[in-house]
PDB file of C-alpha atoms and ligand atoms in Angstrom:
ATOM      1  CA  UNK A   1      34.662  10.180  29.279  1.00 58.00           C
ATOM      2  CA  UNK A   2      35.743   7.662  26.293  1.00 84.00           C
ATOM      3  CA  UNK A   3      38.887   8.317  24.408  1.00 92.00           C
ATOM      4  CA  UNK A   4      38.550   8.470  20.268  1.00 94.00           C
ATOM      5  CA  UNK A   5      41.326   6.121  19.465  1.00 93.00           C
ATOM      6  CA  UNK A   6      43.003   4.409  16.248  1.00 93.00           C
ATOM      7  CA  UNK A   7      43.390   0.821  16.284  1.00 94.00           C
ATOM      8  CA  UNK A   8      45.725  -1.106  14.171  1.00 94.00           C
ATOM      9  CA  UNK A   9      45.806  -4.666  12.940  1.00 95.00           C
ATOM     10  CA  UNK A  10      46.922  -6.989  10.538  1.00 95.00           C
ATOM     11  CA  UNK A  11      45.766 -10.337   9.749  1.00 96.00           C
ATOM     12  CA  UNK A  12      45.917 -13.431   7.409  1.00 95.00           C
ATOM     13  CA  UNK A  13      43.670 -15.360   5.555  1.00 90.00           C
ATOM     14  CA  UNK A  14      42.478 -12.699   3.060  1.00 77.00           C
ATOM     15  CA  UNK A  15      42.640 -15.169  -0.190  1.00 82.00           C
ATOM     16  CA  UNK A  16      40.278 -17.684   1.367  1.00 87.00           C
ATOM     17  CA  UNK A  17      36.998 -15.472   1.376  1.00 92.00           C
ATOM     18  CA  UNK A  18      34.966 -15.702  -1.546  1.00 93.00           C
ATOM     19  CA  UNK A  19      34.105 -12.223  -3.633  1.00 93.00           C
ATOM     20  CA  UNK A  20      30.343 -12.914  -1.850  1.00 96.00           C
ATOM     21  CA  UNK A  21      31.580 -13.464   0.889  1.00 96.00           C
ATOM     22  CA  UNK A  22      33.850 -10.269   1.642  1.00 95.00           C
ATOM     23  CA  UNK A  23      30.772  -8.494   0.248  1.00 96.00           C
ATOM     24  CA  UNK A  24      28.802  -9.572   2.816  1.00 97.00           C
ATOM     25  CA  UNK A  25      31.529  -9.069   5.552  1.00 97.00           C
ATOM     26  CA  UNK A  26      32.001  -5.800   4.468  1.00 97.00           C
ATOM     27  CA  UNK A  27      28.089  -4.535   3.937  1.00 98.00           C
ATOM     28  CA  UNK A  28      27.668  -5.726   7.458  1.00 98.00           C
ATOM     29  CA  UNK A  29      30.435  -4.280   8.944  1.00 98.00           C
ATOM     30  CA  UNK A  30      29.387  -0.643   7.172  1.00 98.00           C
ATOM     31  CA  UNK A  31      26.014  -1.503   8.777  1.00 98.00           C
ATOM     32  CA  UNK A  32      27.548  -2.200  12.009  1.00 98.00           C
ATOM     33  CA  UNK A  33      30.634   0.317  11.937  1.00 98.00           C
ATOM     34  CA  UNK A  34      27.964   3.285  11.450  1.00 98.00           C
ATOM     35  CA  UNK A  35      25.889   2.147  14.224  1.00 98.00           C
ATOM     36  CA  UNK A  36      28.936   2.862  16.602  1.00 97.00           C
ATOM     37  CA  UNK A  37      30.313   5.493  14.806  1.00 97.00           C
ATOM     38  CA  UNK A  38      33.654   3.584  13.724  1.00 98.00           C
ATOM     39  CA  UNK A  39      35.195   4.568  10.606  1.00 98.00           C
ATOM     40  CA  UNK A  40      37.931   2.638   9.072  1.00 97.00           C
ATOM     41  CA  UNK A  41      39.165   1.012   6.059  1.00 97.00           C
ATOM     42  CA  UNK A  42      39.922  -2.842   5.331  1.00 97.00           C
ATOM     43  CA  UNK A  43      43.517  -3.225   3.028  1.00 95.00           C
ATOM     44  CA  UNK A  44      43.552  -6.770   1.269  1.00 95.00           C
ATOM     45  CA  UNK A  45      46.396  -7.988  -0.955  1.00 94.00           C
ATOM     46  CA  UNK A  46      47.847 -11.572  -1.267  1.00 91.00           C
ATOM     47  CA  UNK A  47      46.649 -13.662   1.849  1.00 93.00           C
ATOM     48  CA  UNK A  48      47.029 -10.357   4.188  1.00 95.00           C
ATOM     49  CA  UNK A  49      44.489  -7.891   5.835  1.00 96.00           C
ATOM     50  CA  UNK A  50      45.670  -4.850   7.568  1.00 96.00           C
ATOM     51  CA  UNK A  51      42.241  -2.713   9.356  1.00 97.00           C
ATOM     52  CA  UNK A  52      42.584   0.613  10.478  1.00 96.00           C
ATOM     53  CA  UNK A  53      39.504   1.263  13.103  1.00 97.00           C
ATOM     54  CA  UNK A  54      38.821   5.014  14.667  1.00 97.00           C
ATOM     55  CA  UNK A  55      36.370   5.306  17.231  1.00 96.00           C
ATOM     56  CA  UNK A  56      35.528   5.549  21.008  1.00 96.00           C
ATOM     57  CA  UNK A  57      38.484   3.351  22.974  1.00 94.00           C
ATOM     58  CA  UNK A  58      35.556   1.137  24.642  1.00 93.00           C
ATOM     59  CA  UNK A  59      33.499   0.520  21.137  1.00 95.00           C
ATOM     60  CA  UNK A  60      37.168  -0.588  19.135  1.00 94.00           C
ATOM     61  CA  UNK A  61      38.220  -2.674  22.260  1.00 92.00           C
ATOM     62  CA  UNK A  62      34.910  -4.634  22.312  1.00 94.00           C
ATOM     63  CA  UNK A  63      35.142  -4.786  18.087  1.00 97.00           C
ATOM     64  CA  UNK A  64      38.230  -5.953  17.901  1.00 95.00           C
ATOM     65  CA  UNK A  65      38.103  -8.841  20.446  1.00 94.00           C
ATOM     66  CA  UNK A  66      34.726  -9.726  18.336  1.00 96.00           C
ATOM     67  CA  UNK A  67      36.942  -9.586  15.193  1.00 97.00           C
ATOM     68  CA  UNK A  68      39.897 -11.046  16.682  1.00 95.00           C
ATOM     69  CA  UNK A  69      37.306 -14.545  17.064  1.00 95.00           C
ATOM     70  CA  UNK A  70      36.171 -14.494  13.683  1.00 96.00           C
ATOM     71  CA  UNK A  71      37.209 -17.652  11.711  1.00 95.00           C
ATOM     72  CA  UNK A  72      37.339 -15.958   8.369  1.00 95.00           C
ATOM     73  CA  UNK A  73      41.044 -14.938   9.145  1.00 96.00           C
ATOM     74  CA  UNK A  74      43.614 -15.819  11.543  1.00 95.00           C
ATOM     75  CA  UNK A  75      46.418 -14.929  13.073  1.00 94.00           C
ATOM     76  CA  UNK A  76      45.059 -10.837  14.378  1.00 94.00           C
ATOM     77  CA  UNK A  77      48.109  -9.170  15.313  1.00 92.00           C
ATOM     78  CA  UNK A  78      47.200  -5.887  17.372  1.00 91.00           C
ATOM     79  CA  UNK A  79      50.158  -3.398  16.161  1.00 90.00           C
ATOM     80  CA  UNK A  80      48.465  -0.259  17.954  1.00 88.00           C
ATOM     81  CA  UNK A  81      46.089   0.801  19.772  1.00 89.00           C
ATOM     82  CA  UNK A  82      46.206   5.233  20.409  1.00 88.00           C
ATOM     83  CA  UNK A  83      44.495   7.951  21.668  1.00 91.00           C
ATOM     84  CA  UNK A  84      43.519  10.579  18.648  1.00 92.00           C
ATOM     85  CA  UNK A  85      42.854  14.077  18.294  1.00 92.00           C
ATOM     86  CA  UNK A  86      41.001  13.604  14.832  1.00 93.00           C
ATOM     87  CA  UNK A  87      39.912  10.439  12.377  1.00 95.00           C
ATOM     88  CA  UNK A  88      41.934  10.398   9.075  1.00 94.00           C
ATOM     89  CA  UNK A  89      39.764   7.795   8.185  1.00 96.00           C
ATOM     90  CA  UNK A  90      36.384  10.247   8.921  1.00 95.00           C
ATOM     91  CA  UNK A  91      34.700   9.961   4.937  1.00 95.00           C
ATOM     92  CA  UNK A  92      34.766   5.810   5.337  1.00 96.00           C
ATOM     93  CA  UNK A  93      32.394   3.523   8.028  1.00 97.00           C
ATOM     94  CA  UNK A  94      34.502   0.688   6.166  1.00 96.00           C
ATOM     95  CA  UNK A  95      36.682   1.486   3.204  1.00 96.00           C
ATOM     96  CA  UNK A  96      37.921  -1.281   1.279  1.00 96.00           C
ATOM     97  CA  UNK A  97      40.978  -1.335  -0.880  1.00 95.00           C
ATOM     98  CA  UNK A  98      42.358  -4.366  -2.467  1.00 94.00           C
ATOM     99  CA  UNK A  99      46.474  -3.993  -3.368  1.00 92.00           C
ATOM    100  CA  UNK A 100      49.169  -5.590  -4.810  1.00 93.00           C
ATOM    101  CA  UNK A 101      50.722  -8.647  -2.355  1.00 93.00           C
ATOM    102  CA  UNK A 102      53.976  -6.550  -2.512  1.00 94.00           C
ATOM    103  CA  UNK A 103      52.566  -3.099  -1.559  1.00 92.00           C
ATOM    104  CA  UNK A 104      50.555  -5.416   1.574  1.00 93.00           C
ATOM    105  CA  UNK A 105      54.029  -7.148   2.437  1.00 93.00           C
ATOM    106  CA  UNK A 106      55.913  -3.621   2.209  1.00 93.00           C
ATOM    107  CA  UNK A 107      53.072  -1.914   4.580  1.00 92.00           C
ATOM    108  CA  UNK A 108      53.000  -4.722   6.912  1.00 91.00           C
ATOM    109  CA  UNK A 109      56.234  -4.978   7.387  1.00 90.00           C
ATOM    110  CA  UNK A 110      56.734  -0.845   7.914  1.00 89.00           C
ATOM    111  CA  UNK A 111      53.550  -1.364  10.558  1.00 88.00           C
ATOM    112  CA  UNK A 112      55.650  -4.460  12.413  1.00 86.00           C
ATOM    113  CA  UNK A 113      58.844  -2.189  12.918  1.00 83.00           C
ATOM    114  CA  UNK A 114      57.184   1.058  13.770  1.00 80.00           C
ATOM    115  CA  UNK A 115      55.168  -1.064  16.786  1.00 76.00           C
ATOM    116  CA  UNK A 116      58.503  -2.996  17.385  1.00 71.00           C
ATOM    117  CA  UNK A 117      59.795   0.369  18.136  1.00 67.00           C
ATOM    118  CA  UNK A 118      57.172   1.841  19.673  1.00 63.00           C
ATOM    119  CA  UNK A 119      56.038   4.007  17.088  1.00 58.00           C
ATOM    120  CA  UNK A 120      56.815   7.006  15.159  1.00 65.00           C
ATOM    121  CA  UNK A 121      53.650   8.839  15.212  1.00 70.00           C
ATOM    122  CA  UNK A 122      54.664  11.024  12.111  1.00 73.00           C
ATOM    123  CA  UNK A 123      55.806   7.659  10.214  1.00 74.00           C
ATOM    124  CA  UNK A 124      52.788   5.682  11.168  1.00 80.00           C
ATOM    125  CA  UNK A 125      50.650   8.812   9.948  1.00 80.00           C
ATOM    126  CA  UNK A 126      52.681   9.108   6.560  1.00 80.00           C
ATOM    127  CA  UNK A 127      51.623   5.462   5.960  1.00 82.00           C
ATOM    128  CA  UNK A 128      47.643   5.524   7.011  1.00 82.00           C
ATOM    129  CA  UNK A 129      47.622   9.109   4.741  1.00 84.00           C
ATOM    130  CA  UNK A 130      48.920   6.863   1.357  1.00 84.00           C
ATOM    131  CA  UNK A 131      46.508   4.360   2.763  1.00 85.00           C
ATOM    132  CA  UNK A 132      43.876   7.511   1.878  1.00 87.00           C
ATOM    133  CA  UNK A 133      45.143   8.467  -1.499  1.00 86.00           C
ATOM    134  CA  UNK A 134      44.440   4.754  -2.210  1.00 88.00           C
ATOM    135  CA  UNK A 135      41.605   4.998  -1.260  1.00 86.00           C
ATOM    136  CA  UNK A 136      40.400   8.225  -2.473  1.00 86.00           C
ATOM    137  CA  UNK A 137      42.012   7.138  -6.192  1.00 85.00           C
ATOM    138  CA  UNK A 138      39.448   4.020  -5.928  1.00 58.00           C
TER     139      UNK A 138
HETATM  140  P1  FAD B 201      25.850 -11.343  12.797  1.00 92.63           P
HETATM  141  O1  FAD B 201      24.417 -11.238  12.654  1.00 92.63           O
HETATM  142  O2  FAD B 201      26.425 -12.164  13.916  1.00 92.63           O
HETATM  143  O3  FAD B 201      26.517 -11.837  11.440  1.00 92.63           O
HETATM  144  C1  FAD B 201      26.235 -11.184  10.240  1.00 92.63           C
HETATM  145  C2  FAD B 201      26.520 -12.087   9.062  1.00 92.63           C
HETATM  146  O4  FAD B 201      27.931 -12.225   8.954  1.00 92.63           O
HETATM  147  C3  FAD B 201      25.981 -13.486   9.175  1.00 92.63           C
HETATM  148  O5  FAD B 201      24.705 -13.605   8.626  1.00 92.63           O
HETATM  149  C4  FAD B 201      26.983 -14.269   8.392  1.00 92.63           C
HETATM  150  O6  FAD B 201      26.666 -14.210   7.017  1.00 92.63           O
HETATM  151  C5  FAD B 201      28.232 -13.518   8.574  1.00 92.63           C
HETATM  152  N1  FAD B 201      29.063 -14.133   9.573  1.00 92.63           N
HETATM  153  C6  FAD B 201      29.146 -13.723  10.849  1.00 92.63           C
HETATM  154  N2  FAD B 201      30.025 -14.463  11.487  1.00 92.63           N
HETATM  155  C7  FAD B 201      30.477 -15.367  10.573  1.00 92.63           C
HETATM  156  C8  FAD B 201      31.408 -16.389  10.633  1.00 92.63           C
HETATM  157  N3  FAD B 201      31.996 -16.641  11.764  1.00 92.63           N
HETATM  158  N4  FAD B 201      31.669 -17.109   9.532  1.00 92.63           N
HETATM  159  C9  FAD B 201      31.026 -16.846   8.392  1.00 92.63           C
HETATM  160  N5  FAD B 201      30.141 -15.865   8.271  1.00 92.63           N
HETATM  161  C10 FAD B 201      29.865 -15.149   9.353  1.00 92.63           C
HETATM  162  N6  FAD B 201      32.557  -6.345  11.909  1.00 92.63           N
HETATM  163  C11 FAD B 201      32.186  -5.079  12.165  1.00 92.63           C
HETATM  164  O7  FAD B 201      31.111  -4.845  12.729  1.00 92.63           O
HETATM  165  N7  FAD B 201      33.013  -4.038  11.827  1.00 92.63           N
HETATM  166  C12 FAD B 201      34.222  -4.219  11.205  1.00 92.63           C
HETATM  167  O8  FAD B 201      34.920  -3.242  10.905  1.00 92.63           O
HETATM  168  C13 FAD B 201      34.619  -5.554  10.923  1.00 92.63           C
HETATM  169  N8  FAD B 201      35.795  -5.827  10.299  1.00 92.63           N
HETATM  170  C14 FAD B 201      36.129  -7.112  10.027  1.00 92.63           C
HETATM  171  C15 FAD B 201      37.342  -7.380   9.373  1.00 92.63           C
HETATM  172  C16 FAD B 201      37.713  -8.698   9.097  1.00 92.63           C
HETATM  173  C17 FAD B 201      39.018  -8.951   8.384  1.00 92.63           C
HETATM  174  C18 FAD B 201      36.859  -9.765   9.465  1.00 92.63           C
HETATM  175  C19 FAD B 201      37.262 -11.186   9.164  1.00 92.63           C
HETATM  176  C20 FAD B 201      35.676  -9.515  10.117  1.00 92.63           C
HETATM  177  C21 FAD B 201      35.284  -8.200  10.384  1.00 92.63           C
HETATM  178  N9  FAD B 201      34.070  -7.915  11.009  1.00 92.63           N
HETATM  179  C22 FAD B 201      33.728  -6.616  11.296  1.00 92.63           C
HETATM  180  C23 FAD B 201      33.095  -8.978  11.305  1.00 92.63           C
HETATM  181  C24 FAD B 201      33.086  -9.364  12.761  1.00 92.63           C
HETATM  182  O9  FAD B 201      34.114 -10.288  13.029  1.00 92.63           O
HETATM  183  C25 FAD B 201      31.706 -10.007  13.110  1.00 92.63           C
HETATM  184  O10 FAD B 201      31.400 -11.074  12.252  1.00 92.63           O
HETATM  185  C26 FAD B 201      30.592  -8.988  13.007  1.00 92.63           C
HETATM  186  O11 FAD B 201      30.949  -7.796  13.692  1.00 92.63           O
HETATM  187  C27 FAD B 201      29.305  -9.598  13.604  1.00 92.63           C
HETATM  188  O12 FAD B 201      28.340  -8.636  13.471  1.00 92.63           O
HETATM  189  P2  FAD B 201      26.824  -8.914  13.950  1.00 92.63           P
HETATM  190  O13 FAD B 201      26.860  -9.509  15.302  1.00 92.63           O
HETATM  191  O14 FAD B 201      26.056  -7.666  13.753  1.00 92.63           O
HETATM  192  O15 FAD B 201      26.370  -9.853  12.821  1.00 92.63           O
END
């Protein structure tokens, strides 16, 4: 039986994309998110993207390598990829949130050490629930 998961993953190249064109990336990826039933939410701030995904292990592996390809960002750095016993994410197919470049910096940077020391589950969850107030304040 598949595993619901969380998968983590930050990214550059925000700033390049056009305010059409992360429309369109992002109506498509509700379309497609739904489909699978993969919530999420997409963080942009200065030239960074961090993407929280929640669904079945096999649907986020086969996303993410998809995603990983795409030239409208570079450099996809995986920071985690674990199992879950509920979605914090569960109200969004693709929630978008666009933040200051220091608040992106700070969070990436919190993200890097907790994988660098191979996480703090109650840390990691701290950070994705402020990622929700955001959200929910948007
Ligand atoms: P397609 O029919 O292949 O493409 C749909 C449309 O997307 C095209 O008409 C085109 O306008 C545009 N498009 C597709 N590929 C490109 C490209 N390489 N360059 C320019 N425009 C293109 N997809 C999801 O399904 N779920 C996600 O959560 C998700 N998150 C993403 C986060 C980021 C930061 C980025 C950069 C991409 C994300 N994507 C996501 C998009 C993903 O990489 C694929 O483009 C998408 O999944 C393809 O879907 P499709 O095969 O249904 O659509």
């Amino acid at each position: 039986m598949n595993q619901l998961c969380r998968l983590l993953y930050l990214s550059t190249g925000s700033d390049k994309l056009s305010k059409e064109e992360l429309e369109a990336l992002l109506s498509k990826s509700r379309e497609n998110n739904l489909k699978k039933n993969i919530t999420g939410a997409l963080f942009a701030g200065g030239d960074l993207f961090i993407q929280v995904l929640e669904g079945e292990d096999i649907e986020l592996i086969r996303l993410y390598s998809v995603i990983f390809d795409d030239p409208r960002h570079n450099n996809c750095m995986l920071v985690g990829v674990s199992p879950i016993a509920h979605r914090i994410f569960k109200d969004w197919s693709m929630g978008y949130l666009e933040s200051s470049v220091s608040y992106m910096k700070a969070s990436r940077d919190q993200l890097i050490n907790l994988s660098e020391m191979h996480g703090n589950a109650d840390s990691l969850i701290r950070i994705l629930n402020q990622f929700v107030k955001l959200l929910k304040g948007n």
